[in-house]
Amino acid sequence: MADNCVFCKIIRGELPSFKVYEDDKTLAFLDIHPISAGHTLVIPKAETARNIFDVTPEDWMATTETARKVAHALEKAMHADGVNIMMNNREHAGQVVDHPHIHVIPRYKGDGLGQWQHKAYKEGEANSIKEKIRSAL
Ligand code: AMP
């Protein structure tokens, strides 16, 4: 989207990448600083969006389908015991590159990478939050 969008340059072939998959709408390539070997980024090729908040439903569906394919490939090729599929959206959620991208990360028994910490809701809180989200949908 922006002139300095690194992933747009990869799409245009102006920057190299370790490409693992490509179709009409999506591209998948190795993350240059992997959390584990085979960590793959899946992106829509359209250079019109920054993240989940402006990606089109069609590009999102194509990107998630490619992420599904990549997950299966990582299980087969990297012998992953599981995968994490995650996406950072906007700066305060950890997004660094302003082009939609899904991380597909191979995980292994005992890899020590851990999970986020979970919290508890206070009395009545879950119900009121559920109502807020329902009315926003
Ligand atoms: P995020 O924090 O979700 O925006 O993640 C951006 C990811 O892009 C990071 O994991 C980086 O390691 C990765 N990255 C940045 N530049 C490149 C590049 N040229 N090729 C592959 N991965 C990259």
PDB file of C-alpha atoms and ligand atoms in Angstrom:
ATOM      1  CA  MET A   1       0.000   0.000   0.000  1.00  0.00           C
ATOM      2  CA  ALA A   2       2.590   2.584   1.094  1.00  0.00           C
ATOM      3  CA  ASP A   3       5.692   3.241  -1.024  1.00  0.00           C
ATOM      4  CA  ASN A   4       7.856   1.716   1.711  1.00  0.00           C
ATOM      5  CA  CYS A   5       5.709  -1.432   2.030  1.00  0.00           C
ATOM      6  CA  VAL A   6       8.288  -4.228   2.091  1.00  0.00           C
ATOM      7  CA  PHE A   7       5.771  -6.924   1.191  1.00  0.00           C
ATOM      8  CA  CYS A   8       4.519  -4.918  -1.814  1.00  0.00           C
ATOM      9  CA  LYS A   9       8.113  -4.904  -3.056  1.00  0.00           C
ATOM     10  CA  ILE A  10       8.240  -8.688  -2.614  1.00  0.00           C
ATOM     11  CA  ILE A  11       4.972  -9.015  -4.583  1.00  0.00           C
ATOM     12  CA  ARG A  12       6.420  -6.876  -7.402  1.00  0.00           C
ATOM     13  CA  GLY A  13       9.678  -8.845  -7.395  1.00  0.00           C
ATOM     14  CA  GLU A  14      11.671  -5.765  -6.338  1.00  0.00           C
ATOM     15  CA  LEU A  15      12.902  -7.558  -3.205  1.00  0.00           C
ATOM     16  CA  PRO A  16      13.930 -11.229  -2.926  1.00  0.00           C
ATOM     17  CA  SER A  17      11.990 -13.717  -0.829  1.00  0.00           C
ATOM     18  CA  PHE A  18      11.960 -17.436  -0.092  1.00  0.00           C
ATOM     19  CA  LYS A  19       8.660 -18.069  -1.836  1.00  0.00           C
ATOM     20  CA  VAL A  20       6.847 -21.299  -0.903  1.00  0.00           C
ATOM     21  CA  TYR A  21       3.517 -20.791  -2.689  1.00  0.00           C
ATOM     22  CA  GLU A  22       1.803 -18.408  -5.083  1.00  0.00           C
ATOM     23  CA  ASP A  23      -1.579 -18.208  -6.789  1.00  0.00           C
ATOM     24  CA  ASP A  24      -3.648 -15.445  -8.426  1.00  0.00           C
ATOM     25  CA  LYS A  25      -4.548 -13.736  -5.165  1.00  0.00           C
ATOM     26  CA  THR A  26      -1.961 -14.771  -2.572  1.00  0.00           C
ATOM     27  CA  LEU A  27       1.709 -15.294  -1.893  1.00  0.00           C
ATOM     28  CA  ALA A  28       3.454 -17.261   0.878  1.00  0.00           C
ATOM     29  CA  PHE A  29       7.123 -16.859   1.781  1.00  0.00           C
ATOM     30  CA  LEU A  30       9.459 -17.550   4.691  1.00  0.00           C
ATOM     31  CA  ASP A  31       9.640 -14.982   7.472  1.00  0.00           C
ATOM     32  CA  ILE A  32      13.178 -13.617   7.424  1.00  0.00           C
ATOM     33  CA  HIS A  33      13.395 -13.774  11.254  1.00  0.00           C
ATOM     34  CA  PRO A  34      11.541 -17.005  12.044  1.00  0.00           C
ATOM     35  CA  ILE A  35      10.086 -17.941  15.420  1.00  0.00           C
ATOM     36  CA  SER A  36      10.786 -21.504  14.291  1.00  0.00           C
ATOM     37  CA  ALA A  37      12.217 -22.900  11.044  1.00  0.00           C
ATOM     38  CA  GLY A  38       9.564 -22.811   8.320  1.00  0.00           C
ATOM     39  CA  HIS A  39       7.676 -19.849   9.856  1.00  0.00           C
ATOM     40  CA  THR A  40       5.753 -18.622   6.819  1.00  0.00           C
ATOM     41  CA  LEU A  41       3.952 -15.375   6.020  1.00  0.00           C
ATOM     42  CA  VAL A  42       0.837 -15.499   3.850  1.00  0.00           C
ATOM     43  CA  ILE A  43      -0.278 -12.286   2.162  1.00  0.00           C
ATOM     44  CA  PRO A  44      -2.877 -11.098  -0.323  1.00  0.00           C
ATOM     45  CA  LYS A  45      -1.253  -9.817  -3.523  1.00  0.00           C
ATOM     46  CA  ALA A  46      -3.601  -6.831  -3.749  1.00  0.00           C
ATOM     47  CA  GLU A  47      -1.742  -3.735  -2.606  1.00  0.00           C
ATOM     48  CA  THR A  48      -4.869  -2.037  -1.302  1.00  0.00           C
ATOM     49  CA  ALA A  49      -5.013  -2.896   2.394  1.00  0.00           C
ATOM     50  CA  ARG A  50      -2.960  -2.624   5.571  1.00  0.00           C
ATOM     51  CA  ASN A  51      -4.534  -5.184   7.874  1.00  0.00           C
ATOM     52  CA  ILE A  52      -7.757  -6.958   8.941  1.00  0.00           C
ATOM     53  CA  PHE A  53      -9.587  -3.619   9.165  1.00  0.00           C
ATOM     54  CA  ASP A  54      -9.455  -2.855   5.444  1.00  0.00           C
ATOM     55  CA  VAL A  55      -8.739  -6.155   3.673  1.00  0.00           C
ATOM     56  CA  THR A  56     -11.581  -7.190   1.345  1.00  0.00           C
ATOM     57  CA  PRO A  57     -13.611 -10.312   2.218  1.00  0.00           C
ATOM     58  CA  GLU A  58     -12.413 -11.947  -1.033  1.00  0.00           C
ATOM     59  CA  ASP A  59      -8.718 -11.315  -0.314  1.00  0.00           C
ATOM     60  CA  TRP A  60      -9.175 -12.422   3.306  1.00  0.00           C
ATOM     61  CA  MET A  61     -10.827 -15.679   2.264  1.00  0.00           C
ATOM     62  CA  ALA A  62      -8.089 -16.380  -0.276  1.00  0.00           C
ATOM     63  CA  THR A  63      -5.366 -15.587   2.267  1.00  0.00           C
ATOM     64  CA  THR A  64      -6.820 -17.816   4.975  1.00  0.00           C
ATOM     65  CA  GLU A  65      -7.223 -20.663   2.494  1.00  0.00           C
ATOM     66  CA  THR A  66      -3.547 -20.347   1.565  1.00  0.00           C
ATOM     67  CA  ALA A  67      -2.663 -20.315   5.292  1.00  0.00           C
ATOM     68  CA  ARG A  68      -4.605 -23.577   5.655  1.00  0.00           C
ATOM     69  CA  LYS A  69      -2.597 -25.129   2.800  1.00  0.00           C
ATOM     70  CA  VAL A  70       0.668 -23.904   4.299  1.00  0.00           C
ATOM     71  CA  ALA A  71      -0.252 -25.418   7.694  1.00  0.00           C
ATOM     72  CA  HIS A  72      -0.649 -28.821   6.056  1.00  0.00           C
ATOM     73  CA  ALA A  73       2.644 -28.374   4.192  1.00  0.00           C
ATOM     74  CA  LEU A  74       4.468 -27.490   7.424  1.00  0.00           C
ATOM     75  CA  GLU A  75       3.098 -30.576   9.101  1.00  0.00           C
ATOM     76  CA  LYS A  76       4.367 -32.694   6.209  1.00  0.00           C
ATOM     77  CA  ALA A  77       7.635 -30.956   5.309  1.00  0.00           C
ATOM     78  CA  MET A  78       8.793 -29.719   8.731  1.00  0.00           C
ATOM     79  CA  HIS A  79       7.206 -32.506  10.801  1.00  0.00           C
ATOM     80  CA  ALA A  80       5.467 -29.859  12.908  1.00  0.00           C
ATOM     81  CA  ASP A  81       3.453 -31.253  15.821  1.00  0.00           C
ATOM     82  CA  GLY A  82       1.144 -28.250  15.470  1.00  0.00           C
ATOM     83  CA  VAL A  83       1.041 -24.693  14.136  1.00  0.00           C
ATOM     84  CA  ASN A  84       0.118 -21.288  15.472  1.00  0.00           C
ATOM     85  CA  ILE A  85      -1.771 -19.100  13.003  1.00  0.00           C
ATOM     86  CA  MET A  86      -1.714 -15.485  14.056  1.00  0.00           C
ATOM     87  CA  MET A  87      -1.966 -11.959  12.734  1.00  0.00           C
ATOM     88  CA  ASN A  88      -0.926  -8.617  14.181  1.00  0.00           C
ATOM     89  CA  ASN A  89      -3.225  -5.747  13.279  1.00  0.00           C
ATOM     90  CA  ARG A  90      -2.078  -2.152  13.814  1.00  0.00           C
ATOM     91  CA  GLU A  91       0.895  -0.841  15.730  1.00  0.00           C
ATOM     92  CA  HIS A  92      -0.342  -1.486  19.267  1.00  0.00           C
ATOM     93  CA  ALA A  93      -1.079  -5.107  18.402  1.00  0.00           C
ATOM     94  CA  GLY A  94       2.506  -5.532  17.229  1.00  0.00           C
ATOM     95  CA  GLN A  95       2.072  -4.950  13.488  1.00  0.00           C
ATOM     96  CA  VAL A  96       5.300  -3.736  11.935  1.00  0.00           C
ATOM     97  CA  VAL A  97       4.693  -4.226   8.202  1.00  0.00           C
ATOM     98  CA  ASP A  98       1.593  -2.397   6.938  1.00  0.00           C
ATOM     99  CA  HIS A  99       0.343  -5.056   4.536  1.00  0.00           C
ATOM    100  CA  PRO A 100      -2.050  -7.795   5.731  1.00  0.00           C
ATOM    101  CA  HIS A 101      -0.100 -10.929   6.666  1.00  0.00           C
ATOM    102  CA  ILE A 102      -0.876 -14.150   8.466  1.00  0.00           C
ATOM    103  CA  HIS A 103       1.925 -15.870  10.368  1.00  0.00           C
ATOM    104  CA  VAL A 104       1.939 -19.686  10.169  1.00  0.00           C
ATOM    105  CA  ILE A 105       4.388 -20.931  12.787  1.00  0.00           C
ATOM    106  CA  PRO A 106       5.456 -24.561  13.205  1.00  0.00           C
ATOM    107  CA  ARG A 107       5.276 -25.781  16.821  1.00  0.00           C
ATOM    108  CA  TYR A 108       6.827 -28.798  18.487  1.00  0.00           C
ATOM    109  CA  LYS A 109       6.308 -30.755  21.670  1.00  0.00           C
ATOM    110  CA  GLY A 110       8.422 -29.090  24.360  1.00  0.00           C
ATOM    111  CA  ASP A 111       9.553 -26.180  22.141  1.00  0.00           C
ATOM    112  CA  GLY A 112       9.120 -23.838  25.104  1.00  0.00           C
ATOM    113  CA  LEU A 113       7.598 -21.034  23.043  1.00  0.00           C
ATOM    114  CA  GLY A 114       4.615 -20.798  25.376  1.00  0.00           C
ATOM    115  CA  GLN A 115       1.261 -19.093  25.040  1.00  0.00           C
ATOM    116  CA  TRP A 116      -0.257 -15.784  26.108  1.00  0.00           C
ATOM    117  CA  GLN A 117      -1.398 -15.500  29.707  1.00  0.00           C
ATOM    118  CA  HIS A 118      -5.130 -15.844  30.319  1.00  0.00           C
ATOM    119  CA  LYS A 119      -7.157 -13.678  32.715  1.00  0.00           C
ATOM    120  CA  ALA A 120     -10.457 -14.129  34.559  1.00  0.00           C
ATOM    121  CA  TYR A 121     -13.637 -12.044  34.049  1.00  0.00           C
ATOM    122  CA  LYS A 122     -15.193 -10.301  37.033  1.00  0.00           C
ATOM    123  CA  GLU A 123     -18.806 -11.104  38.001  1.00  0.00           C
ATOM    124  CA  GLY A 124     -21.147  -9.952  35.180  1.00  0.00           C
ATOM    125  CA  GLU A 125     -18.325  -8.657  32.999  1.00  0.00           C
ATOM    126  CA  ALA A 126     -18.421 -11.409  30.353  1.00  0.00           C
ATOM    127  CA  ASN A 127     -22.145 -10.876  29.819  1.00  0.00           C
ATOM    128  CA  SER A 128     -21.864  -7.124  29.326  1.00  0.00           C
ATOM    129  CA  ILE A 129     -18.887  -7.510  26.993  1.00  0.00           C
ATOM    130  CA  LYS A 130     -20.761 -10.166  25.001  1.00  0.00           C
ATOM    131  CA  GLU A 131     -23.665  -7.727  24.578  1.00  0.00           C
ATOM    132  CA  LYS A 132     -21.355  -4.922  23.379  1.00  0.00           C
ATOM    133  CA  ILE A 133     -19.728  -7.166  20.789  1.00  0.00           C
ATOM    134  CA  ARG A 134     -23.069  -8.592  19.622  1.00  0.00           C
ATOM    135  CA  SER A 135     -24.443  -5.122  18.969  1.00  0.00           C
ATOM    136  CA  ALA A 136     -21.310  -4.130  17.058  1.00  0.00           C
ATOM    137  CA  LEU A 137     -21.674  -7.065  14.660  1.00  0.00           C
TER     138      LEU A 137
HETATM  139  P1  AMP B   1       4.397  -8.150  12.079  1.00  0.00           P
HETATM  140  O1  AMP B   1       5.054  -7.796  13.369  1.00  0.00           O
HETATM  141  O2  AMP B   1       3.207  -9.045  12.256  1.00  0.00           O
HETATM  142  O3  AMP B   1       4.104  -6.937  11.221  1.00  0.00           O
HETATM  143  O4  AMP B   1       5.430  -9.074  11.329  1.00  0.00           O
HETATM  144  C1  AMP B   1       6.272  -8.651  10.312  1.00  0.00           C
HETATM  145  C2  AMP B   1       7.142  -9.834   9.996  1.00  0.00           C
HETATM  146  O5  AMP B   1       7.743  -9.618   8.741  1.00  0.00           O
HETATM  147  C3  AMP B   1       8.281 -10.070  10.989  1.00  0.00           C
HETATM  148  O6  AMP B   1       8.138 -11.371  11.566  1.00  0.00           O
HETATM  149  C4  AMP B   1       9.549  -9.951  10.150  1.00  0.00           C
HETATM  150  O7  AMP B   1      10.528 -10.871  10.505  1.00  0.00           O
HETATM  151  C5  AMP B   1       9.019 -10.196   8.746  1.00  0.00           C
HETATM  152  N1  AMP B   1       9.765  -9.563   7.666  1.00  0.00           N
HETATM  153  C6  AMP B   1      10.133  -8.267   7.572  1.00  0.00           C
HETATM  154  N2  AMP B   1      10.778  -8.042   6.393  1.00  0.00           N
HETATM  155  C7  AMP B   1      10.792  -9.237   5.740  1.00  0.00           C
HETATM  156  C8  AMP B   1      11.298  -9.673   4.480  1.00  0.00           C
HETATM  157  N3  AMP B   1      11.924  -8.821   3.647  1.00  0.00           N
HETATM  158  N4  AMP B   1      11.142 -10.963   4.132  1.00  0.00           N
HETATM  159  C9  AMP B   1      10.510 -11.827   4.964  1.00  0.00           C
HETATM  160  N5  AMP B   1      10.002 -11.483   6.159  1.00  0.00           N
HETATM  161  C10 AMP B   1      10.148 -10.206   6.552  1.00  0.00           C
END
